[in-house]
Structure formats: structure tokens, C-alpha cells
C-alpha positions in Angstrom: 265.3 121.4 207.9 267.4 123.5 210.6 265.3 126.1 212.8 267.0 128.8 215.0 264.9 131.2 217.1 266.3 134.6 216.8 265.9 138.2 218.1 264.2 140.7 215.7 267.0 143.0 215.5 269.5 140.2 214.6 267.6 138.5 211.8 270.0 139.2 209.1 273.0 138.3 211.4 271.4 134.9 212.2 270.7 134.2 208.5 274.4 134.7 207.8 275.4 132.3 210.8 272.8 129.9 209.3 274.4 129.7 206.1 277.8 129.5 207.4 276.7 126.6 209.5 275.3 124.9 206.5 278.6 125.4 204.4 280.5 123.8 207.2 278.2 120.8 207.3 278.3 120.5 203.5 282.1 120.5 203.7 282.0 117.9 206.3 279.6 115.7 204.7 280.6 116.2 201.0 277.1 117.2 200.1 277.3 120.5 198.2 274.9 123.2 198.9 273.7 126.0 196.6 272.0 129.0 197.8 269.5 130.2 195.3 267.1 133.0 195.4 264.8 133.7 192.7 261.9 135.8 194.5 260.7 137.0 197.6 257.6 135.1 198.7 255.6 136.9 201.5 252.7 135.2 203.1 250.3 136.1 205.9 248.7 133.4 208.2 246.3 133.9 211.1 246.7 130.7 213.1 249.4 128.1 213.4 248.0 125.4 211.3 247.7 127.6 208.3 251.4 128.8 209.1 252.5 125.2 208.9 250.9 124.5 205.6 252.3 127.7 204.1 255.7 126.8 205.5 255.6 123.4 203.7 254.4 125.0 200.6 257.4 127.4 200.6 259.8 124.5 201.2 258.4 122.5 198.2 258.5 125.4 196.0 262.3 125.3 196.3 262.4 122.8 193.5 261.1 125.3 190.9 261.2 128.7 192.6 264.0 129.1 195.0 262.9 131.8 197.4 263.3 133.9 200.5 260.0 133.2 202.3 258.7 135.7 205.0 255.9 134.2 206.6 254.0 136.7 209.0 251.5 135.1 211.6 249.4 138.1 212.6 247.1 137.6 215.8 245.8 141.2 216.4 242.9 139.9 218.7 245.6 138.6 221.2 245.7 140.7 224.4 249.4 141.0 225.1 251.4 142.6 222.4 254.5 140.5 221.5 256.6 139.7 218.5 259.1 136.9 217.8 260.8 135.7 214.8 263.0 132.8 213.6 264.9 131.7 210.6 265.3 128.5 208.8 267.1 127.0 205.7 264.8 125.2 203.2 266.9 122.9 201.3 265.8 120.4 198.7 267.9 117.5 197.0 266.4 117.9 193.3 267.9 114.9 192.0 270.9 112.4 193.2 274.4 113.6 192.9 273.5 117.3 192.4 274.0 120.1 195.1 271.2 120.7 197.4 269.1 123.9 196.4 268.7 125.9 199.5 266.5 128.9 200.1 265.6 130.4 203.5 262.4 131.4 205.5 262.0 134.1 208.0 258.8 133.6 210.4 257.4 136.4 212.2 254.8 135.7 214.9 253.0 138.9 216.1 250.4 139.2 218.7 248.1 142.2 219.7 249.1 145.5 218.9 252.7 144.3 217.9 251.0 143.3 214.5 251.4 146.9 213.5 255.2 146.4 213.1 254.9 143.5 210.9 254.9 145.4 207.6 258.0 147.7 208.4 259.8 144.3 209.3 258.9 142.8 206.1 259.9 145.8 204.0 263.3 145.6 205.9 263.8 141.9 205.1 263.2 141.8 201.5 266.0 140.7 199.2 266.6 143.8 196.9 266.1 143.4 193.1 264.0 140.2 193.4 260.3 140.0 192.6 258.2 140.3 195.5 255.0 138.1 195.7 252.4 138.5 198.4 250.2 135.5 199.2 247.0 136.1 201.1 245.1 132.9 201.7 241.6 133.4 203.4 238.2 134.9 203.1 238.8 138.4 203.0 242.3 139.1 201.5 241.4 142.7 200.6 240.7 143.5 204.1 244.3 142.5 205.1 246.3 145.5 206.7 249.6 144.3 205.4 248.2 144.9 201.7 248.3 148.8 201.5 251.7 148.8 203.5 253.3 146.7 200.9 251.6 147.5 197.8 254.4 149.7 196.8 257.0 147.0 196.5 254.6 144.3 195.2 254.9 142.6 191.8 252.2 140.1 192.4 249.3 139.5 194.7 248.0 135.9 195.1 244.3 135.2 196.3 242.0 132.3 196.1 238.5 133.1 194.9 237.3 129.6 196.3 238.0 130.9 199.7 236.0 134.2 199.7 233.3 134.4 202.2 231.3 136.8 200.1 232.0 135.5 196.4 230.2 138.3 194.7 231.5 141.1 196.7 234.9 139.5 196.6 235.0 139.3 192.8 233.9 142.8 192.5 236.9 143.7 195.1 239.4 141.6 192.9 238.3 143.5 189.6 238.6 146.7 191.2 242.2 145.8 192.6 243.1 144.5 189.2 242.2 147.7 187.6 243.6 150.0 190.3 245.7 148.4 193.1 246.2 151.7 194.9 249.7 152.5 193.9 251.4 156.0 194.8 250.5 158.6 192.2 253.1 158.4 189.5 254.3 155.0 190.2 255.4 153.0 187.2 255.1 149.6 189.0 252.5 147.2 187.6 251.1 144.8 190.3 249.8 141.5 188.6 246.8 139.7 190.4 246.6 136.0 190.5 243.6 133.7 191.6 244.4 130.1 192.4 240.6 129.6 191.9 241.1 130.6 188.3 244.3 128.6 188.1 242.3 125.5 189.1 240.0 125.9 186.2 242.7 125.6 183.5 242.1 121.8 182.8 238.5 122.5 182.4 239.2 125.6 180.0 241.7 123.5 177.9 239.3 120.6 177.6 236.6 122.9 176.4 238.8 124.7 174.0 240.0 121.2 172.4 236.3 120.8 171.1 237.1 123.6 168.7 240.7 122.9 167.6 239.4 120.7 164.7 238.2 122.7 161.5 234.8 121.0 161.2 233.7 122.0 164.9 235.2 125.3 164.9 232.1 127.2 163.1 229.9 126.0 166.0 231.8 128.1 168.5 230.2 131.3 167.3 226.8 129.7 167.4 226.6 129.0 171.1 223.2 129.8 172.7 223.1 128.1 176.0 225.7 127.3 178.6 225.2 125.3 181.8 227.7 125.2 184.4 227.2 122.9 187.4 229.7 122.7 190.5 229.9 120.8 193.6 229.9 123.4 196.5 232.3 123.2 199.5 230.7 122.9 202.9 228.8 126.1 203.8 226.9 128.6 201.7 227.5 127.8 197.8 230.3 129.7 196.2 229.3 130.5 192.5 232.9 132.2 191.9 234.1 129.5 189.7 231.0 129.4 187.6 231.1 133.2 187.1 234.7 133.0 186.0 233.9 130.4 183.3 230.9 132.4 182.3 233.2 135.6 182.2 235.9 133.6 180.3 233.4 132.6 177.5 231.7 136.0 177.4 235.0 137.8 177.1 236.5 135.4 174.4 233.4 135.3 172.2 232.3 138.8 172.3 229.1 138.1 174.3 227.6 141.2 175.9 225.5 141.2 179.3 222.1 142.7 179.2 221.5 145.6 181.7 219.7 143.3 184.1 221.8 140.3 183.3 221.3 138.3 186.4 218.4 136.3 187.8 218.5 134.3 191.0 216.2 131.0 190.5 216.5 129.0 193.8 220.3 128.3 194.0 220.7 128.8 190.4 222.1 131.9 188.9 220.8 132.7 185.2 222.7 135.1 183.1 221.2 136.7 180.2 223.6 138.1 177.1 223.6 138.7 173.5 226.0 137.5 170.9 226.5 138.5 167.3 224.1 136.7 165.0 225.6 134.9 162.0 224.9 136.5 158.7 225.3 139.6 156.6 223.7 142.0 159.1 226.4 143.0 161.7 223.9 144.7 163.8 221.7 141.7 164.5 222.2 139.6 167.7 220.9 136.6 169.4 220.3 135.7 173.1 222.5 133.7 175.2 221.5 132.1 178.5 224.1 130.7 180.9 222.9 128.9 184.1 225.2 128.4 187.2 223.9 125.6 189.5 225.1 123.8 192.6 224.8 120.2 192.5 225.2 117.2 195.1 228.2 115.2 194.4 229.1 111.9 195.8 230.3 111.8 199.4 234.1 111.8 198.6 233.6 114.2 195.4 235.7 117.4 195.8 234.3 120.8 195.7 234.7 122.4 192.2 233.2 122.1 188.7 231.2 119.1 188.1 230.0 119.7 184.3 230.2 122.3 181.6 227.8 122.3 178.8 227.6 124.4 175.5 224.7 124.1 173.2 224.2 125.8 169.6 220.4 125.8 168.8 220.8 128.3 165.8 220.4 126.2 162.6 222.6 123.0 162.9 222.2 121.9 166.5 225.5 121.2 168.5 226.1 120.1 172.0 229.4 120.0 173.8 230.0 118.7 177.2 232.6 117.9 179.7 231.5 116.2 182.9 233.0 114.4 185.7 233.2 110.6 185.3 232.9 108.2 187.9 236.8 107.5 187.6 238.4 110.0 190.1 240.5 112.5 188.4 238.8 112.0 184.9 235.9 113.6 182.8 234.1 112.6 179.9 233.9 114.9 177.0 231.1 114.6 174.4 230.5 116.3 171.1 227.1 115.7 169.3 226.5 117.6 166.1 223.4 117.0 164.3 223.8 114.6 161.2 227.2 113.3 162.5 228.0 110.3 164.8 228.9 111.6 168.3 232.4 111.9 169.6 233.3 110.5 173.1 236.3 110.7 175.1 237.5 109.9 178.7 240.2 112.5 179.6 242.2 113.2 182.5 241.4 116.2 184.5 242.7 115.6 188.0 242.2 118.5 190.7 245.5 120.5 190.7 247.2 120.4 194.0 247.8 123.7 195.7 251.5 123.6 195.3 251.1 123.1 191.6 248.7 126.0 191.4 251.2 128.3 193.3 254.1 127.2 191.1 252.1 127.9 187.9 251.2 131.4 189.0 254.9 132.0 189.9 255.9 131.1 186.5 253.8 134.2 185.1 256.2 137.0 184.1 253.3 139.5 183.7 249.5 139.9 184.0 247.5 137.3 182.6 245.2 139.2 180.1 242.8 136.1 179.6 242.1 136.2 183.4 241.8 139.9 183.6 239.0 140.0 180.9 237.3 136.9 182.4 237.5 138.5 185.9 236.1 142.0 184.7 233.3 140.2 183.2 232.5 138.0 185.9 232.6 141.0 188.3 230.0 142.8 186.1 227.8 139.7 186.8 228.7 139.7 190.4 228.0 143.2 190.9 224.3 142.6 190.4 224.3 140.1 193.3 225.8 142.5 195.9 
């Protein structure tokens, strides 16, 4: 990785010089280099350690999403206003005997009042006619001053609900942004919202849906009356965002309607009360559905995240479906127990997705994720009663 410190006004000139040097090096060594850019990836960090992690991610993404990464390190609390920048080529050899795929990274390090200049610099450095993705890691992404300054050029905003310092308020803010990101009047642009916390739930959602892929079990899906969601919290106050998103996913997919006072807090457990259509000839009848979201204690090395998801049907023929972490790391047990039938058990792989894989998956999306949108807005309805 070649790094050069540059003056702010000379960034593009230094990039050209950087690529000339790479081309000369390739000619000398015989290792071909391909400059390939498919998107602008803008990310904000507030301290050097986070900046290093983001930089490493941008480099790894070259394999699937060659990009111009613009990393803004913003430290507004610093006393002296100062701004520096440097450029680097991010090259990755994807397979032996093929050209290196190279993108580029521009890092802007701004202190004090100079952070006010960062947005205008980013706008000037975007590669035209390529999608613009803004990644805002951290606890308060919607308080980020860069967001309203860049909203007019964004195609996608990436946040992480697992990091929210106020999960209920954060989910409400996420839903409000997803509904209206604050674009200028008359703008035809659509800004998609991605949540890495939601993306991390994909293996759990897939395993749950697989119960009902078979014809004999499918009818029980419309008869679910009880849902129990257990999660291992990260250090600090419990963050039920994942549980609320799973509840929102189930409710939005199955047509469950929250009661007016849908949320009760019992100790550390959230209890959500809904109604679902009853089975039978009368379309106006309904049955209650109860969802509980509970933090549980995991083993000392257990990662934060979902620990178990249980769906029960109590109306008529009883049915019990459960996905729960196994003792073997990266695996879960799935169990289906239907009255009058032998139980079905399976050990399935369910590894915690790496952050780089979550980012790559979200960057593959070409438009809004409508399943996520529906789940988020339902989760925000629950969360609004906790604010």
C-alpha cells in the first residue's frame, strides 16, 4: 500500500501522479495493474483507531467493490483548526496471474473549526456518474453534520443499529429518515438506507423461514400466537434493536397489527401485544399475539446478538419452532415439534457475519430493501412507545 501526504488543493494532481507511479512500477515488474472504480465510498471516523479499521475495510472491499474511498476523520473538539489530506492506492491481487485490481483512498483529517470544510471537500472529490455511499459508524449517525450536507448526492446511507446509544430513539430516527431523508424539494433522487444490524440477522431470518418451506409445516405459519426472542447484550445497557427488528419483520410479513398500547416493560423484558387474523370463515375475527424480547446471559466468550428465536402456535394443533445457539461456535439447533408428529431436529451453521461481509452484502443492493423497510417501520412503531 503506497501512501503519500498531499496538500488539500493538490489532491487530484497527486492522485494522477500516484497512478503514473503505479503504471511505471507495473511496467518494471511485469505485474499488470487495473484501475477500477464502481462507487464512491464516503466514511466518517472520529478517532484514529476507527479510521484504521475503516481504511482496512475499504481495502478489502476492492475484491468485490472497487471504489474511491473518501475517509473523513472529524475531530471538532480539537482547539486548533487544522486540515490535512493524503492519498493512497488500494490494490488487491484477486487471483494468481491476473492483474491487480486497484482503487484509491483519500483521507481527510480535520480538527476544530476546520471540520466545517470537510463536506465541501468531499463533494469536490466524488467521481462523477458513480453511486455515492455514506457509511456512518457509531452511536448517533443521524446527528452527523456531514449527513445534511451530502444528502443531495447520496444513493445509500449505511448505519448500524447495534451501535445506537439510544436504541428506541435511534430506530425511530432511522424510520423517519427512511421515509423522508430530507432531500431538496423537487428532487427525484431516492436515498436507500442500510442497517448492518439488520444485515447481521439474515442467517436467523433464513433459518426461521426454512421451517415453512415444506408444505406440511406451511399452514402453521398463520397460526403463530407466541414469539420469544432472546439476545445476548453487548457490554453496557441492553440494546433490543435486533429483537425489535425481528419482531417487526414477523409482524409486517404476517399481517399482525400492534395494539394501541402495544409495549410493556417487565424488568429487562419487552412484551409486545398484537393481533393476527384468526383462521376461519369470518375475516373480521382476530387472535392475540404476544412477543417477548429478553436479554440473556451468554457464556464468557459468547458474542452479542440473537441467542434464540421461538415461534409457537397454540390455536388448534400445537406447533413449536425454535432456533437456538448451539454449544458449537457458529452453529444453531433448529427444532420443529408438531402435535402428533415426531420432532424434527437439525444442527445448522449460523456464523456471525464479519463486518466486511455485511458491508459487501449491502453494497450489492441496487435499490431499497422493501422487506427491511417494512420491518423497520413496524419496529419503530414499537420503539416509539419506549421513547
